[in-house]
mmCIF file of N, CA and C in Angstrom:
data_model
loop_
_atom_site.group_PDB
_atom_site.id
_atom_site.type_symbol
_atom_site.label_atom_id
_atom_site.label_comp_id
_atom_site.label_asym_id
_atom_site.label_seq_id
_atom_site.Cartn_x
_atom_site.Cartn_y
_atom_site.Cartn_z
ATOM 1 N N MET A 1 41.040 58.771 120.765
ATOM 2 C CA MET A 1 39.949 58.330 119.916
ATOM 3 C C MET A 1 38.695 58.194 120.794
ATOM 4 N N THR A 2 37.615 58.778 120.318
ATOM 5 C CA THR A 2 36.359 58.702 121.064
ATOM 6 C C THR A 2 35.722 57.329 120.864
ATOM 7 N N ALA A 3 34.731 57.019 121.682
ATOM 8 C CA ALA A 3 34.024 55.740 121.560
ATOM 9 C C ALA A 3 33.357 55.626 120.191
ATOM 10 N N LYS A 4 32.773 56.712 119.722
ATOM 11 C CA LYS A 4 32.103 56.700 118.418
ATOM 12 C C LYS A 4 33.116 56.428 117.298
ATOM 13 N N GLU A 5 34.271 57.076 117.359
ATOM 14 C CA GLU A 5 35.303 56.853 116.350
ATOM 15 C C GLU A 5 35.784 55.401 116.378
ATOM 16 N N TYR A 6 35.966 54.868 117.580
ATOM 17 C CA TYR A 6 36.416 53.489 117.722
ATOM 18 C C TYR A 6 35.381 52.530 117.129
ATOM 19 N N LEU A 7 34.125 52.727 117.474
ATOM 20 C CA LEU A 7 33.068 51.858 116.966
ATOM 21 C C LEU A 7 32.900 51.991 115.451
ATOM 22 N N SER A 8 33.213 53.147 114.924
ATOM 23 C CA SER A 8 33.070 53.396 113.481
ATOM 24 C C SER A 8 34.208 52.798 112.662
ATOM 25 N N GLU A 9 35.212 52.222 113.310
ATOM 26 C CA GLU A 9 36.348 51.640 112.595
ATOM 27 C C GLU A 9 35.909 50.548 111.615
ATOM 28 N N VAL A 10 34.918 49.747 111.968
ATOM 29 C CA VAL A 10 34.446 48.684 111.074
ATOM 30 C C VAL A 10 33.910 49.297 109.783
ATOM 31 N N GLN A 11 33.097 50.341 109.913
ATOM 32 C CA GLN A 11 32.551 51.003 108.724
ATOM 33 C C GLN A 11 33.663 51.629 107.889
ATOM 34 N N ARG A 12 34.633 52.243 108.547
ATOM 35 C CA ARG A 12 35.737 52.872 107.826
ATOM 36 C C ARG A 12 36.544 51.827 107.060
ATOM 37 N N LEU A 13 36.856 50.709 107.725
ATOM 38 C CA LEU A 13 37.598 49.647 107.056
ATOM 39 C C LEU A 13 36.791 49.057 105.895
ATOM 40 N N GLN A 14 35.491 48.896 106.077
ATOM 41 C CA GLN A 14 34.648 48.361 105.014
ATOM 42 C C GLN A 14 34.639 49.300 103.806
ATOM 43 N N THR A 15 34.561 50.595 104.061
ATOM 44 C CA THR A 15 34.593 51.585 102.977
ATOM 45 C C THR A 15 35.923 51.530 102.243
ATOM 46 N N THR A 16 37.018 51.397 102.986
ATOM 47 C CA THR A 16 38.350 51.293 102.377
ATOM 48 C C THR A 16 38.428 50.077 101.469
ATOM 49 N N ILE A 17 37.919 48.944 101.936
ATOM 50 C CA ILE A 17 37.923 47.719 101.137
ATOM 51 C C ILE A 17 37.107 47.924 99.862
ATOM 52 N N GLU A 18 35.945 48.518 99.986
ATOM 53 C CA GLU A 18 35.085 48.749 98.816
ATOM 54 C C GLU A 18 35.770 49.654 97.793
ATOM 55 N N HIS A 19 36.478 50.672 98.261
ATOM 56 C CA HIS A 19 37.184 51.570 97.335
ATOM 57 C C HIS A 19 38.299 50.818 96.607
ATOM 58 N N LYS A 20 39.023 49.980 97.321
ATOM 59 C CA LYS A 20 40.092 49.205 96.686
ATOM 60 C C LYS A 20 39.518 48.199 95.694
ATOM 61 N N GLN A 21 38.395 47.578 96.042
ATOM 62 C CA GLN A 21 37.760 46.641 95.118
ATOM 63 C C GLN A 21 37.303 47.350 93.845
ATOM 64 N N GLU A 22 36.800 48.566 93.985
ATOM 65 C CA GLU A 22 36.391 49.349 92.814
ATOM 66 C C GLU A 22 37.600 49.673 91.940
ATOM 67 N N LYS A 23 38.714 50.004 92.563
ATOM 68 C CA LYS A 23 39.935 50.307 91.811
ATOM 69 C C LYS A 23 40.403 49.062 91.046
ATOM 70 N N VAL A 24 40.321 47.889 91.666
ATOM 71 C CA VAL A 24 40.686 46.644 90.994
ATOM 72 C C VAL A 24 39.781 46.436 89.773
ATOM 73 N N ARG A 25 38.476 46.676 89.934
ATOM 74 C CA ARG A 25 37.547 46.536 88.798
ATOM 75 C C ARG A 25 37.923 47.497 87.673
ATOM 76 N N GLU A 26 38.305 48.717 88.026
ATOM 77 C CA GLU A 26 38.708 49.700 87.010
ATOM 78 C C GLU A 26 39.952 49.235 86.257
ATOM 79 N N TYR A 27 40.939 48.720 86.990
ATOM 80 C CA TYR A 27 42.156 48.219 86.339
ATOM 81 C C TYR A 27 41.840 47.031 85.430
ATOM 82 N N ARG A 28 41.005 46.119 85.906
ATOM 83 C CA ARG A 28 40.645 44.958 85.082
ATOM 84 C C ARG A 28 39.914 45.392 83.809
ATOM 85 N N HIS A 29 39.028 46.360 83.960
ATOM 86 C CA HIS A 29 38.314 46.870 82.788
ATOM 87 C C HIS A 29 39.295 47.524 81.810
ATOM 88 N N ALA A 30 40.227 48.288 82.336
ATOM 89 C CA ALA A 30 41.208 48.954 81.470
ATOM 90 C C ALA A 30 42.061 47.933 80.718
ATOM 91 N N ILE A 31 42.411 46.845 81.386
ATOM 92 C CA ILE A 31 43.227 45.814 80.743
ATOM 93 C C ILE A 31 42.448 45.114 79.636
ATOM 94 N N THR A 32 41.185 44.822 79.899
ATOM 95 C CA THR A 32 40.404 44.065 78.920
ATOM 96 C C THR A 32 39.887 44.924 77.783
ATOM 97 N N SER A 33 39.950 46.230 77.934
ATOM 98 C CA SER A 33 39.439 47.090 76.870
ATOM 99 C C SER A 33 40.549 47.880 76.186
ATOM 100 N N VAL A 34 41.750 47.345 76.203
ATOM 101 C CA VAL A 34 42.865 48.007 75.533
ATOM 102 C C VAL A 34 42.620 47.949 74.031
ATOM 103 N N SER A 35 42.661 49.102 73.396
ATOM 104 C CA SER A 35 42.430 49.135 71.950
ATOM 105 C C SER A 35 43.729 48.905 71.207
ATOM 106 N N SER A 36 43.594 48.368 70.041
ATOM 107 C CA SER A 36 44.791 48.116 69.243
ATOM 108 C C SER A 36 45.249 49.413 68.586
ATOM 109 N N ALA A 37 46.534 49.564 68.500
ATOM 110 C CA ALA A 37 47.112 50.760 67.882
ATOM 111 C C ALA A 37 47.339 50.488 66.398
ATOM 112 N N ARG A 38 47.230 51.534 65.613
ATOM 113 C CA ARG A 38 47.517 51.395 64.187
ATOM 114 C C ARG A 38 49.020 51.272 64.015
ATOM 115 N N MET A 39 49.398 50.327 63.206
ATOM 116 C CA MET A 39 50.823 50.110 62.970
ATOM 117 C C MET A 39 51.230 50.856 61.698
ATOM 118 N N ASN A 40 52.197 51.688 61.847
ATOM 119 C CA ASN A 40 52.759 52.394 60.721
ATOM 120 C C ASN A 40 54.069 51.692 60.384
ATOM 121 N N PRO A 41 54.171 51.065 59.207
ATOM 122 C CA PRO A 41 55.384 50.312 58.870
ATOM 123 C C PRO A 41 56.650 51.161 58.943
ATOM 124 N N ALA A 42 56.535 52.459 58.730
ATOM 125 C CA ALA A 42 57.718 53.315 58.763
ATOM 126 C C ALA A 42 58.200 53.556 60.190
ATOM 127 N N LYS A 43 57.299 53.480 61.165
ATOM 128 C CA LYS A 43 57.657 53.733 62.558
ATOM 129 C C LYS A 43 57.286 52.505 63.399
ATOM 130 N N VAL A 44 58.240 51.682 63.648
ATOM 131 C CA VAL A 44 57.997 50.507 64.467
ATOM 132 C C VAL A 44 58.726 50.714 65.793
ATOM 133 N N GLN A 45 57.968 50.634 66.896
ATOM 134 C CA GLN A 45 58.538 50.816 68.225
ATOM 135 C C GLN A 45 58.226 49.594 69.071
ATOM 136 N N ALA A 46 58.927 49.523 70.167
ATOM 137 C CA ALA A 46 58.603 48.471 71.142
ATOM 138 C C ALA A 46 57.218 48.777 71.718
ATOM 139 N N SER A 47 56.530 47.759 72.111
ATOM 140 C CA SER A 47 55.160 47.914 72.603
ATOM 141 C C SER A 47 55.144 48.540 73.989
ATOM 142 N N ILE A 48 54.552 49.710 74.062
ATOM 143 C CA ILE A 48 54.396 50.384 75.346
ATOM 144 C C ILE A 48 53.174 49.844 76.061
ATOM 145 N N SER A 49 52.147 49.421 75.308
ATOM 146 C CA SER A 49 50.916 48.955 75.942
ATOM 147 C C SER A 49 51.165 47.699 76.771
ATOM 148 N N ALA A 50 52.091 46.859 76.369
ATOM 149 C CA ALA A 50 52.404 45.670 77.158
ATOM 150 C C ALA A 50 52.956 46.085 78.523
ATOM 151 N N ASP A 51 53.756 47.142 78.564
ATOM 152 C CA ASP A 51 54.277 47.640 79.834
ATOM 153 C C ASP A 51 53.147 48.189 80.695
ATOM 154 N N ARG A 52 52.211 48.895 80.074
ATOM 155 C CA ARG A 52 51.061 49.432 80.820
ATOM 156 C C ARG A 52 50.225 48.313 81.401
ATOM 157 N N ILE A 53 50.010 47.283 80.609
ATOM 158 C CA ILE A 53 49.232 46.144 81.085
ATOM 159 C C ILE A 53 49.958 45.476 82.244
ATOM 160 N N GLY A 54 51.242 45.293 82.104
ATOM 161 C CA GLY A 54 52.037 44.703 83.183
ATOM 162 C C GLY A 54 51.981 45.533 84.449
ATOM 163 N N ASP A 55 52.050 46.855 84.297
ATOM 164 C CA ASP A 55 51.946 47.747 85.457
ATOM 165 C C ASP A 55 50.590 47.605 86.133
ATOM 166 N N MET A 56 49.534 47.551 85.315
ATOM 167 C CA MET A 56 48.185 47.422 85.879
ATOM 168 C C MET A 56 48.000 46.073 86.573
ATOM 169 N N VAL A 57 48.546 45.019 85.985
ATOM 170 C CA VAL A 57 48.458 43.704 86.629
ATOM 171 C C VAL A 57 49.180 43.744 87.968
ATOM 172 N N GLY A 58 50.327 44.395 88.009
ATOM 173 C CA GLY A 58 51.059 44.546 89.269
ATOM 174 C C GLY A 58 50.254 45.304 90.305
ATOM 175 N N LYS A 59 49.567 46.358 89.867
ATOM 176 C CA LYS A 59 48.729 47.129 90.781
ATOM 177 C C LYS A 59 47.555 46.297 91.285
ATOM 178 N N ILE A 60 46.975 45.489 90.399
ATOM 179 C CA ILE A 60 45.868 44.620 90.799
ATOM 180 C C ILE A 60 46.340 43.632 91.864
ATOM 181 N N VAL A 61 47.490 43.015 91.630
ATOM 182 C CA VAL A 61 48.028 42.043 92.594
ATOM 183 C C VAL A 61 48.270 42.712 93.941
ATOM 184 N N ASP A 62 48.870 43.899 93.916
ATOM 185 C CA ASP A 62 49.141 44.626 95.161
ATOM 186 C C ASP A 62 47.848 44.994 95.887
ATOM 187 N N LEU A 63 46.871 45.511 95.144
ATOM 188 C CA LEU A 63 45.600 45.890 95.758
ATOM 189 C C LEU A 63 44.866 44.683 96.331
ATOM 190 N N GLU A 64 44.892 43.565 95.614
ATOM 191 C CA GLU A 64 44.223 42.371 96.120
ATOM 192 C C GLU A 64 44.883 41.862 97.398
ATOM 193 N N ALA A 65 46.201 41.986 97.491
ATOM 194 C CA ALA A 65 46.898 41.613 98.730
ATOM 195 C C ALA A 65 46.489 42.540 99.874
ATOM 196 N N GLU A 66 46.385 43.837 99.580
ATOM 197 C CA GLU A 66 45.940 44.805 100.595
ATOM 198 C C GLU A 66 44.510 44.507 101.040
ATOM 199 N N ILE A 67 43.649 44.159 100.089
ATOM 200 C CA ILE A 67 42.257 43.847 100.406
ATOM 201 C C ILE A 67 42.194 42.633 101.340
ATOM 202 N N GLN A 68 42.985 41.614 101.048
ATOM 203 C CA GLN A 68 43.004 40.432 101.910
ATOM 204 C C GLN A 68 43.451 40.790 103.324
ATOM 205 N N LYS A 69 44.482 41.621 103.437
ATOM 206 C CA LYS A 69 44.957 42.054 104.761
ATOM 207 C C LYS A 69 43.880 42.877 105.466
ATOM 208 N N ASP A 70 43.235 43.770 104.729
ATOM 209 C CA ASP A 70 42.171 44.594 105.305
ATOM 210 C C ASP A 70 41.000 43.730 105.777
ATOM 211 N N MET A 71 40.696 42.662 105.047
ATOM 212 C CA MET A 71 39.598 41.785 105.435
ATOM 213 C C MET A 71 39.920 41.043 106.739
ATOM 214 N N VAL A 72 41.174 40.665 106.902
ATOM 215 C CA VAL A 72 41.594 40.044 108.166
ATOM 216 C C VAL A 72 41.487 41.069 109.292
ATOM 217 N N ASP A 73 41.969 42.287 109.028
ATOM 218 C CA ASP A 73 41.903 43.361 110.029
ATOM 219 C C ASP A 73 40.462 43.642 110.449
ATOM 220 N N ILE A 74 39.565 43.702 109.474
ATOM 221 C CA ILE A 74 38.169 44.020 109.791
ATOM 222 C C ILE A 74 37.524 42.880 110.584
ATOM 223 N N ALA A 75 37.902 41.646 110.302
ATOM 224 C CA ALA A 75 37.353 40.519 111.059
ATOM 225 C C ALA A 75 37.780 40.603 112.523
ATOM 226 N N TYR A 76 39.047 40.904 112.762
ATOM 227 C CA TYR A 76 39.534 41.043 114.142
ATOM 228 C C TYR A 76 38.882 42.232 114.839
ATOM 229 N N LYS A 77 38.794 43.347 114.129
ATOM 230 C CA LYS A 77 38.198 44.552 114.717
ATOM 231 C C LYS A 77 36.724 44.312 115.027
ATOM 232 N N ARG A 78 36.012 43.675 114.115
ATOM 233 C CA ARG A 78 34.591 43.384 114.319
ATOM 234 C C ARG A 78 34.414 42.485 115.557
ATOM 235 N N HIS A 79 35.246 41.466 115.671
ATOM 236 C CA HIS A 79 35.180 40.556 116.814
ATOM 237 C C HIS A 79 35.453 41.309 118.121
ATOM 238 N N GLU A 80 36.439 42.165 118.107
ATOM 239 C CA GLU A 80 36.794 42.961 119.282
ATOM 240 C C GLU A 80 35.636 43.870 119.702
ATOM 241 N N ILE A 81 35.038 44.535 118.737
ATOM 242 C CA ILE A 81 33.935 45.460 119.025
ATOM 243 C C ILE A 81 32.694 44.697 119.490
ATOM 244 N N ILE A 82 32.414 43.565 118.873
ATOM 245 C CA ILE A 82 31.262 42.760 119.306
ATOM 246 C C ILE A 82 31.437 42.333 120.761
ATOM 247 N N ASN A 83 32.635 41.902 121.114
ATOM 248 C CA ASN A 83 32.884 41.507 122.503
ATOM 249 C C ASN A 83 32.678 42.674 123.463
ATOM 250 N N MET A 84 33.096 43.864 123.057
ATOM 251 C CA MET A 84 32.896 45.039 123.912
ATOM 252 C C MET A 84 31.405 45.359 124.053
ATOM 253 N N ILE A 85 30.678 45.290 122.948
ATOM 254 C CA ILE A 85 29.240 45.576 122.974
ATOM 255 C C ILE A 85 28.522 44.559 123.868
ATOM 256 N N HIS A 86 28.903 43.293 123.745
ATOM 257 C CA HIS A 86 28.253 42.255 124.553
ATOM 258 C C HIS A 86 28.607 42.367 126.030
ATOM 259 N N GLY A 87 29.602 43.149 126.340
ATOM 260 C CA GLY A 87 29.975 43.369 127.735
ATOM 261 C C GLY A 87 29.109 44.413 128.435
ATOM 262 N N LEU A 88 28.225 45.070 127.700
ATOM 263 C CA LEU A 88 27.352 46.085 128.296
ATOM 264 C C LEU A 88 26.256 45.430 129.137
ATOM 265 N N ASP A 89 25.741 46.184 130.082
ATOM 266 C CA ASP A 89 24.683 45.667 130.957
ATOM 267 C C ASP A 89 23.298 45.756 130.325
ATOM 268 N N SER A 90 23.086 46.715 129.466
ATOM 269 C CA SER A 90 21.759 46.963 128.902
ATOM 270 C C SER A 90 21.587 46.254 127.557
ATOM 271 N N ALA A 91 20.554 45.405 127.466
ATOM 272 C CA ALA A 91 20.252 44.717 126.212
ATOM 273 C C ALA A 91 19.855 45.712 125.123
ATOM 274 N N ALA A 92 19.157 46.760 125.516
ATOM 275 C CA ALA A 92 18.751 47.780 124.536
ATOM 276 C C ALA A 92 19.972 48.480 123.946
ATOM 277 N N HIS A 93 20.937 48.813 124.807
ATOM 278 C CA HIS A 93 22.166 49.455 124.313
ATOM 279 C C HIS A 93 22.931 48.511 123.392
ATOM 280 N N MET A 94 22.983 47.229 123.782
ATOM 281 C CA MET A 94 23.678 46.247 122.942
ATOM 282 C C MET A 94 23.030 46.169 121.562
ATOM 283 N N GLN A 95 21.693 46.133 121.538
ATOM 284 C CA GLN A 95 20.977 46.016 120.273
ATOM 285 C C GLN A 95 21.232 47.233 119.378
ATOM 286 N N VAL A 96 21.179 48.415 119.969
ATOM 287 C CA VAL A 96 21.393 49.642 119.198
ATOM 288 C C VAL A 96 22.824 49.710 118.670
ATOM 289 N N LEU A 97 23.803 49.479 119.530
ATOM 290 C CA LEU A 97 25.208 49.572 119.112
ATOM 291 C C LEU A 97 25.565 48.492 118.089
ATOM 292 N N PHE A 98 25.059 47.280 118.287
ATOM 293 C CA PHE A 98 25.330 46.202 117.330
ATOM 294 C C PHE A 98 24.713 46.534 115.970
ATOM 295 N N GLY A 99 23.470 46.972 115.981
ATOM 296 C CA GLY A 99 22.801 47.328 114.725
ATOM 297 C C GLY A 99 23.482 48.477 114.009
ATOM 298 N N ARG A 100 23.875 49.469 114.770
ATOM 299 C CA ARG A 100 24.468 50.672 114.171
ATOM 300 C C ARG A 100 25.895 50.440 113.681
ATOM 301 N N TYR A 101 26.744 49.861 114.513
ATOM 302 C CA TYR A 101 28.172 49.814 114.195
ATOM 303 C C TYR A 101 28.658 48.496 113.603
ATOM 304 N N ILE A 102 27.940 47.411 113.796
ATOM 305 C CA ILE A 102 28.352 46.130 113.212
ATOM 306 C C ILE A 102 27.544 45.842 111.960
ATOM 307 N N GLN A 103 26.227 46.030 112.029
ATOM 308 C CA GLN A 103 25.383 45.778 110.862
ATOM 309 C C GLN A 103 25.242 46.997 109.962
ATOM 310 N N CYS A 104 25.772 48.144 110.402
ATOM 311 C CA CYS A 104 25.772 49.395 109.635
ATOM 312 C C CYS A 104 24.358 49.848 109.255
ATOM 313 N N LYS A 105 23.438 49.666 110.177
ATOM 314 C CA LYS A 105 22.054 50.100 109.955
ATOM 315 C C LYS A 105 21.880 51.535 110.441
ATOM 316 N N GLY A 106 20.927 52.207 109.850
ATOM 317 C CA GLY A 106 20.541 53.526 110.347
ATOM 318 C C GLY A 106 19.754 53.358 111.641
ATOM 319 N N LEU A 107 19.699 54.408 112.422
ATOM 320 C CA LEU A 107 19.004 54.320 113.706
ATOM 321 C C LEU A 107 17.536 53.993 113.540
ATOM 322 N N ASN A 108 16.911 54.444 112.469
ATOM 323 C CA ASN A 108 15.500 54.143 112.226
ATOM 324 C C ASN A 108 15.256 52.679 111.882
ATOM 325 N N ALA A 109 16.282 52.001 111.348
ATOM 326 C CA ALA A 109 16.146 50.599 110.940
ATOM 327 C C ALA A 109 16.391 49.630 112.098
ATOM 328 N N ILE A 110 16.917 50.131 113.187
ATOM 329 C CA ILE A 110 17.210 49.274 114.341
ATOM 330 C C ILE A 110 15.953 49.179 115.180
ATOM 331 N N GLY A 111 15.528 47.968 115.461
ATOM 332 C CA GLY A 111 14.278 47.874 116.212
ATOM 333 C C GLY A 111 14.339 46.785 117.160
#
């Protein structure tokens, strides 16, 4: 792994968390917007939508657990990278690397 790839781990983990959070929002929206089915008295079946809702709730619980683990991972990784950046001799290099890889700023925004 190159130095750039290593430093980019915080951004990658943050993107992963954001994608999982979006998926949780999608599942929650799907659960709350379930439409009612027309009941035909001649054909009565067990409710399949309740199973779908249960499956989605299970997925939400699993994703939220993953998000919590990812947030712990990103905190440790961020701390590790900050310590490495602060170990540099050049204040200018520290400022650029901290702004770019910890604060996720573009190079033009770092000053």
